[in-house]
PDB file of C-alpha atoms in Angstrom:
ATOM      1  CA  MET A   1      89.929  95.809 112.411  1.00 46.00           C
ATOM      2  CA  PRO A   2      91.412  93.476 109.742  1.00 48.00           C
ATOM      3  CA  ARG A   3      88.869  92.335 107.187  1.00 49.00           C
ATOM      4  CA  ARG A   4      90.916  89.969 105.009  1.00 51.00           C
ATOM      5  CA  GLY A   5      89.892  86.488 106.008  1.00 50.00           C
ATOM      6  CA  LEU A   6      89.248  85.669 109.629  1.00 48.00           C
ATOM      7  CA  VAL A   7      91.015  87.246 112.569  1.00 45.00           C
ATOM      8  CA  ALA A   8      92.725  84.728 114.834  1.00 49.00           C
ATOM      9  CA  GLY A   9      91.580  84.637 118.441  1.00 47.00           C
ATOM     10  CA  PRO A  10      89.118  83.060 120.840  1.00 44.00           C
ATOM     11  CA  ASP A  11      86.128  84.665 119.077  1.00 50.00           C
ATOM     12  CA  PHE A  12      87.286  83.442 115.671  1.00 45.00           C
ATOM     13  CA  GLU A  13      83.880  82.158 114.595  1.00 47.00           C
ATOM     14  CA  PHE A  14      82.244  85.570 115.022  1.00 46.00           C
ATOM     15  CA  PHE A  15      84.408  87.495 112.566  1.00 48.00           C
ATOM     16  CA  ARG A  16      83.417  88.059 108.962  1.00 51.00           C
ATOM     17  CA  ARG A  17      84.545  85.386 106.545  1.00 55.00           C
ATOM     18  CA  ARG A  18      85.929  86.169 103.130  1.00 79.00           C
ATOM     19  CA  TYR A  19      85.284  84.025 100.071  1.00 84.00           C
ATOM     20  CA  PHE A  20      88.226  82.795  98.007  1.00 88.00           C
ATOM     21  CA  THR A  21      88.103  81.350  94.522  1.00 88.00           C
ATOM     22  CA  PRO A  22      89.948  78.135  93.583  1.00 91.00           C
ATOM     23  CA  VAL A  23      92.254  80.284  91.440  1.00 88.00           C
ATOM     24  CA  GLU A  24      93.212  82.394  94.456  1.00 89.00           C
ATOM     25  CA  VAL A  25      93.900  79.295  96.548  1.00 93.00           C
ATOM     26  CA  ALA A  26      96.038  77.793  93.769  1.00 94.00           C
ATOM     27  CA  GLU A  27      98.390  80.793  93.938  1.00 94.00           C
ATOM     28  CA  HIS A  28      99.540  79.686  97.402  1.00 95.00           C
ATOM     29  CA  ASN A  29     101.343  76.530  96.340  1.00 96.00           C
ATOM     30  CA  GLN A  30     104.769  76.707  97.994  1.00 95.00           C
ATOM     31  CA  PRO A  31     106.004  75.443 101.399  1.00 94.00           C
ATOM     32  CA  GLU A  32     106.581  79.054 102.483  1.00 95.00           C
ATOM     33  CA  ASP A  33     103.062  80.019 101.337  1.00 96.00           C
ATOM     34  CA  LEU A  34     100.878  76.948 101.615  1.00 97.00           C
ATOM     35  CA  TRP A  35      97.093  77.005 101.355  1.00 97.00           C
ATOM     36  CA  VAL A  36      94.641  74.178 100.840  1.00 97.00           C
ATOM     37  CA  SER A  37      90.868  73.940 100.752  1.00 96.00           C
ATOM     38  CA  TYR A  38      88.596  71.198 101.945  1.00 97.00           C
ATOM     39  CA  LEU A  39      84.915  70.783 102.748  1.00 95.00           C
ATOM     40  CA  GLY A  40      84.120  74.307 101.571  1.00 93.00           C
ATOM     41  CA  CYS A  41      86.724  76.191 103.629  1.00 94.00           C
ATOM     42  CA  VAL A  42      90.191  77.579 102.915  1.00 95.00           C
ATOM     43  CA  TYR A  43      93.130  77.006 105.240  1.00 96.00           C
ATOM     44  CA  ASP A  44      96.550  78.657 105.469  1.00 96.00           C
ATOM     45  CA  LEU A  45      98.919  75.873 106.532  1.00 97.00           C
ATOM     46  CA  THR A  46     102.039  78.019 106.213  1.00 96.00           C
ATOM     47  CA  PRO A  47     102.608  78.146 110.022  1.00 96.00           C
ATOM     48  CA  LEU A  48     102.285  74.356 110.163  1.00 95.00           C
ATOM     49  CA  ALA A  49     104.775  73.949 107.309  1.00 96.00           C
ATOM     50  CA  GLN A  50     107.246  76.324 108.960  1.00 96.00           C
ATOM     51  CA  GLU A  51     106.943  74.572 112.304  1.00 94.00           C
ATOM     52  CA  HIS A  52     107.665  71.146 110.782  1.00 93.00           C
ATOM     53  CA  LYS A  53     110.089  72.247 108.068  1.00 93.00           C
ATOM     54  CA  GLY A  54     112.203  69.309 106.911  1.00 92.00           C
ATOM     55  CA  ASP A  55     109.870  66.690 108.390  1.00 92.00           C
ATOM     56  CA  LEU A  56     109.155  63.846 105.957  1.00 93.00           C
ATOM     57  CA  LEU A  57     105.564  63.732 107.220  1.00 94.00           C
ATOM     58  CA  LEU A  58     105.046  67.189 105.719  1.00 95.00           C
ATOM     59  CA  LYS A  59     105.712  65.961 102.164  1.00 95.00           C
ATOM     60  CA  PRO A  60     102.152  64.719 101.338  1.00 96.00           C
ATOM     61  CA  ILE A  61     100.775  68.113 102.404  1.00 97.00           C
ATOM     62  CA  VAL A  62     103.307  70.093 100.374  1.00 96.00           C
ATOM     63  CA  GLU A  63     102.450  67.985  97.324  1.00 96.00           C
ATOM     64  CA  VAL A  64      98.835  69.227  97.415  1.00 97.00           C
ATOM     65  CA  ALA A  65      99.610  72.874  98.185  1.00 97.00           C
ATOM     66  CA  GLY A  66      97.089  75.176  96.494  1.00 96.00           C
ATOM     67  CA  GLN A  67      94.655  72.335  95.826  1.00 97.00           C
ATOM     68  CA  ASP A  68      91.318  71.153  97.158  1.00 97.00           C
ATOM     69  CA  ILE A  69      91.736  68.025  99.300  1.00 97.00           C
ATOM     70  CA  SER A  70      88.103  67.395 100.197  1.00 96.00           C
ATOM     71  CA  HIS A  71      88.513  63.805  98.960  1.00 96.00           C
ATOM     72  CA  TRP A  72      90.768  63.176 101.969  1.00 96.00           C
ATOM     73  CA  PHE A  73      87.823  63.701 104.315  1.00 96.00           C
ATOM     74  CA  ASP A  74      84.568  62.069 105.307  1.00 96.00           C
ATOM     75  CA  PRO A  75      81.914  64.797 104.820  1.00 94.00           C
ATOM     76  CA  LYS A  76      79.826  63.454 107.705  1.00 94.00           C
ATOM     77  CA  THR A  77      82.524  63.296 110.387  1.00 94.00           C
ATOM     78  CA  LYS A  78      84.788  65.982 108.862  1.00 93.00           C
ATOM     79  CA  ASP A  79      87.678  63.714 109.772  1.00 96.00           C
ATOM     80  CA  ILE A  80      90.217  61.979 107.546  1.00 96.00           C
ATOM     81  CA  ARG A  81      88.647  58.977 105.810  1.00 95.00           C
ATOM     82  CA  LYS A  82      89.288  55.656 107.522  1.00 94.00           C
ATOM     83  CA  HIS A  83      89.587  52.028 106.469  1.00 92.00           C
ATOM     84  CA  ILE A  84      90.299  48.651 108.007  1.00 91.00           C
ATOM     85  CA  ASP A  85      94.016  47.925 108.005  1.00 85.00           C
ATOM     86  CA  PRO A  86      94.617  44.469 106.425  1.00 85.00           C
ATOM     87  CA  LEU A  87      97.685  43.909 108.596  1.00 81.00           C
ATOM     88  CA  THR A  88      96.251  44.691 112.019  1.00 82.00           C
ATOM     89  CA  GLY A  89      92.503  44.458 111.390  1.00 85.00           C
ATOM     90  CA  ALA A  90      92.147  47.805 113.142  1.00 87.00           C
ATOM     91  CA  GLN A  91      90.538  50.944 111.812  1.00 91.00           C
ATOM     92  CA  ARG A  92      93.042  53.592 110.767  1.00 91.00           C
ATOM     93  CA  TYR A  93      93.308  56.691 108.612  1.00 93.00           C
ATOM     94  CA  ARG A  94      93.399  56.196 104.849  1.00 93.00           C
ATOM     95  CA  THR A  95      96.452  57.991 103.441  1.00 93.00           C
ATOM     96  CA  PRO A  96      97.159  56.944  99.821  1.00 92.00           C
ATOM     97  CA  ARG A  97      99.923  59.561  99.506  1.00 92.00           C
ATOM     98  CA  GLY A  98     101.594  58.278 102.635  1.00 93.00           C
ATOM     99  CA  ARG A  99     101.278  59.101 106.306  1.00 93.00           C
ATOM    100  CA  PHE A 100     101.345  62.820 107.082  1.00 95.00           C
ATOM    101  CA  LEU A 101     101.539  65.086 110.123  1.00 93.00           C
ATOM    102  CA  HIS A 102      99.391  64.103 113.132  1.00 94.00           C
ATOM    103  CA  VAL A 103      98.396  60.751 111.632  1.00 93.00           C
ATOM    104  CA  PRO A 104      99.440  57.949 114.031  1.00 91.00           C
ATOM    105  CA  PRO A 105     101.766  55.216 112.757  1.00 90.00           C
ATOM    106  CA  GLN A 106     100.436  51.859 111.645  1.00 83.00           C
ATOM    107  CA  LEU A 107     102.011  50.041 114.597  1.00 82.00           C
ATOM    108  CA  PRO A 108     102.971  51.284 118.085  1.00 82.00           C
ATOM    109  CA  ARG A 109     106.258  53.208 118.138  1.00 84.00           C
ATOM    110  CA  SER A 110     108.259  54.672 120.979  1.00 82.00           C
ATOM    111  CA  ASP A 111     109.028  57.846 119.014  1.00 80.00           C
ATOM    112  CA  TRP A 112     105.368  58.712 118.331  1.00 82.00           C
ATOM    113  CA  ALA A 113     104.461  61.872 120.249  1.00 80.00           C
ATOM    114  CA  ASN A 114     100.754  62.625 120.435  1.00 82.00           C
ATOM    115  CA  ASP A 115     101.018  65.697 122.648  1.00 83.00           C
ATOM    116  CA  PHE A 116     100.215  68.125 119.817  1.00 86.00           C
ATOM    117  CA  GLY A 117      96.586  68.585 120.876  1.00 88.00           C
ATOM    118  CA  LYS A 118      94.083  68.605 118.025  1.00 91.00           C
ATOM    119  CA  PRO A 119      95.273  67.447 114.575  1.00 94.00           C
ATOM    120  CA  TRP A 120      95.842  70.274 112.098  1.00 96.00           C
ATOM    121  CA  TRP A 121      92.648  69.456 110.168  1.00 96.00           C
ATOM    122  CA  GLN A 122      90.377  69.859 113.204  1.00 93.00           C
ATOM    123  CA  GLY A 123      89.231  73.237 114.489  1.00 89.00           C
ATOM    124  CA  SER A 124      89.520  76.668 112.890  1.00 90.00           C
ATOM    125  CA  ARG A 125      93.036  77.791 113.837  1.00 92.00           C
ATOM    126  CA  TYR A 126      94.274  77.703 110.213  1.00 95.00           C
ATOM    127  CA  GLU A 127      91.015  78.766 108.564  1.00 94.00           C
ATOM    128  CA  VAL A 128      91.174  82.002 106.554  1.00 92.00           C
ATOM    129  CA  GLY A 129      87.839  81.953 104.739  1.00 91.00           C
ATOM    130  CA  ARG A 130      85.421  79.979 102.639  1.00 90.00           C
ATOM    131  CA  LEU A 131      85.816  78.509  99.187  1.00 91.00           C
ATOM    132  CA  SER A 132      83.506  79.986  96.585  1.00 85.00           C
ATOM    133  CA  ALA A 133      81.333  77.198  95.247  1.00 75.00           C
ATOM    134  CA  LYS A 134      80.484  79.232  92.148  1.00 72.00           C
ATOM    135  CA  THR A 135      82.655  81.764  90.376  1.00 71.00           C
ATOM    136  CA  ARG A 136      81.188  84.060  87.764  1.00 69.00           C
ATOM    137  CA  ASN A 137      82.795  86.948  85.928  1.00 71.00           C
ATOM    138  CA  ILE A 138      80.991  90.284  86.131  1.00 70.00           C
ATOM    139  CA  ARG A 139      81.167  93.313  83.866  1.00 72.00           C
ATOM    140  CA  ILE A 140      82.180  96.471  85.766  1.00 71.00           C
ATOM    141  CA  ILE A 141      81.465  99.828  84.120  1.00 74.00           C
ATOM    142  CA  ASN A 142      82.839 103.256  84.959  1.00 73.00           C
ATOM    143  CA  THR A 143      79.696 105.327  84.377  1.00 74.00           C
ATOM    144  CA  LEU A 144      81.684 108.520  83.648  1.00 75.00           C
ATOM    145  CA  THR A 145      84.163 107.214  81.102  1.00 79.00           C
ATOM    146  CA  SER A 146      82.291 104.106  79.884  1.00 79.00           C
ATOM    147  CA  GLN A 147      85.388 101.995  80.528  1.00 80.00           C
ATOM    148  CA  GLU A 148      84.643  98.345  81.141  1.00 80.00           C
ATOM    149  CA  HIS A 149      86.454  95.566  82.984  1.00 71.00           C
ATOM    150  CA  THR A 150      85.493  91.937  83.385  1.00 72.00           C
ATOM    151  CA  LEU A 151      86.555  90.561  86.754  1.00 64.00           C
ATOM    152  CA  GLU A 152      85.857  87.887  89.284  1.00 63.00           C
ATOM    153  CA  PRO A 153      83.971  89.870  91.932  1.00 54.00           C
ATOM    154  CA  TYR A 154      85.888  88.529  94.914  1.00 51.00           C
ATOM    155  CA  ASN A 155      89.230  89.818  93.612  1.00 46.00           C
ATOM    156  CA  ALA A 156      88.143  93.428  93.148  1.00 43.00           C
ATOM    157  CA  TRP A 157      85.719  93.850  96.023  1.00 46.00           C
ATOM    158  CA  PRO A 158      88.017  95.444  98.661  1.00 43.00           C
ATOM    159  CA  ARG A 159      88.092  98.650  96.561  1.00 42.00           C
ATOM    160  CA  VAL A 160      84.379  98.830  95.860  1.00 46.00           C
ATOM    161  CA  GLN A 161      82.663 101.645  97.776  1.00 45.00           C
ATOM    162  CA  GLU A 162      79.320 101.989  96.042  1.00 49.00           C
ATOM    163  CA  ILE A 163      77.639  99.573  93.683  1.00 56.00           C
ATOM    164  CA  HIS A 164      74.804  99.869  91.209  1.00 58.00           C
ATOM    165  CA  VAL A 165      73.355  96.484  90.282  1.00 59.00           C
ATOM    166  CA  CYS A 166      70.814  95.575  87.660  1.00 57.00           C
ATOM    167  CA  PHE A 167      68.449  92.895  88.954  1.00 55.00           C
ATOM    168  CA  ARG A 168      65.917  91.740  86.395  1.00 56.00           C
ATOM    169  CA  ASN A 169      66.284  94.898  84.304  1.00 61.00           C
ATOM    170  CA  GLU A 170      65.901  97.258  87.292  1.00 62.00           C
ATOM    171  CA  TRP A 171      68.853  99.237  88.659  1.00 62.00           C
ATOM    172  CA  HIS A 172      69.455  99.340  92.425  1.00 61.00           C
ATOM    173  CA  THR A 173      72.093 101.196  94.450  1.00 63.00           C
ATOM    174  CA  LEU A 174      73.714  99.133  97.192  1.00 58.00           C
ATOM    175  CA  PRO A 175      75.119 100.754 100.363  1.00 54.00           C
ATOM    176  CA  PRO A 176      78.911 100.982 100.865  1.00 49.00           C
ATOM    177  CA  LEU A 177      78.927  98.229 103.518  1.00 45.00           C
ATOM    178  CA  PHE A 178      76.797  95.861 101.483  1.00 47.00           C
ATOM    179  CA  LYS A 179      78.026  92.355 102.293  1.00 47.00           C
ATOM    180  CA  MET A 180      79.686  90.408  99.527  1.00 50.00           C
ATOM    181  CA  SER A 181      77.860  87.263 100.660  1.00 49.00           C
ATOM    182  CA  GLU A 182      74.515  88.989 100.078  1.00 53.00           C
ATOM    183  CA  LEU A 183      75.489  90.068  96.579  1.00 54.00           C
ATOM    184  CA  ARG A 184      76.784  86.578  95.885  1.00 53.00           C
ATOM    185  CA  SER A 185      73.369  85.172  96.788  1.00 52.00           C
ATOM    186  CA  ARG A 186      71.680  87.611  94.412  1.00 53.00           C
ATOM    187  CA  ILE A 187      74.141  86.843  91.641  1.00 50.00           C
ATOM    188  CA  ASP A 188      73.322  83.159  92.025  1.00 48.00           C
ATOM    189  CA  SER A 189      69.547  83.606  92.224  1.00 49.00           C
ATOM    190  CA  ASP A 190      68.508  86.828  90.506  1.00 47.00           C
ATOM    191  CA  ASN A 191      70.316  86.687  87.168  1.00 49.00           C
ATOM    192  CA  VAL A 192      72.453  89.802  87.586  1.00 48.00           C
ATOM    193  CA  VAL A 193      73.283  91.179  84.167  1.00 46.00           C
ATOM    194  CA  SER A 194      75.311  94.326  84.954  1.00 50.00           C
ATOM    195  CA  ILE A 195      77.166  95.937  87.833  1.00 50.00           C
ATOM    196  CA  ALA A 196      78.356  99.547  87.686  1.00 48.00           C
ATOM    197  CA  ILE A 197      80.709 101.185  90.169  1.00 46.00           C
ATOM    198  CA  CYS A 198      80.964 104.859  91.072  1.00 45.00           C
ATOM    199  CA  PRO A 199      84.333 106.461  90.157  1.00 40.00           C
ATOM    200  CA  LEU A 200      87.134 104.552  91.917  1.00 40.00           C
ATOM    201  CA  SER A 201      90.861 104.082  91.584  1.00 41.00           C
ATOM    202  CA  LEU A 202      90.038 100.945  89.610  1.00 40.00           C
ATOM    203  CA  PHE A 203      89.925 103.036  86.455  1.00 38.00           C
ATOM    204  CA  GLY A 204      92.923 105.109  85.410  1.00 39.00           C
ATOM    205  CA  ALA A 205      94.448 105.796  88.828  1.00 35.00           C
ATOM    206  CA  SER A 206      97.455 104.639  90.803  1.00 31.00           C
ATOM    207  CA  GLU A 207      96.213 101.290  92.053  1.00 32.00           C
ATOM    208  CA  GLU A 208      95.745  98.210  89.921  1.00 31.00           C
ATOM    209  CA  ILE A 209      93.628  95.136  90.429  1.00 29.00           C
TER     210      ILE A 209
END
């Protein structure tokens, strides 16, 4: 079963989420590889960009590729922020960068098709994981060779099989399937000072991080 991000499907909410750092999200900043984050989650909008390739309404989204756009949204409603239009006196979406996909036009138009279902920002169809609120480098030690690497834990974790963590000056061995979210909670709350990994391909083998 795939473990990178969330698996698409009707039971989407029940699959394990992966955490992404802002740096990882920023790497996906092209129309053919377009990620954004908002309200604590990360979304892969590449299928949306491919579907509407060449559409002028895609431009504001492409301009923020790889960025966090939480300021576009109302945290309470999780919808695009709204304001009162000075021309019509009606409430409409606030789009300083210009109208984008699935946002209705200011005035009625015969070419406006609203048969797309939910707007792209609603639901979990494009969600691939959660945005890490805190990123902290950790020192990884090969206990046989004494080699050391400093990494962001979320980048290296797929290759970790067994972990030894020092919590408050006491070493503990974590099981192979120890959840990253649990370790993240301990890192945030227990002042982790060192993490050592049993011999892996991370040090001096064929694969590279």
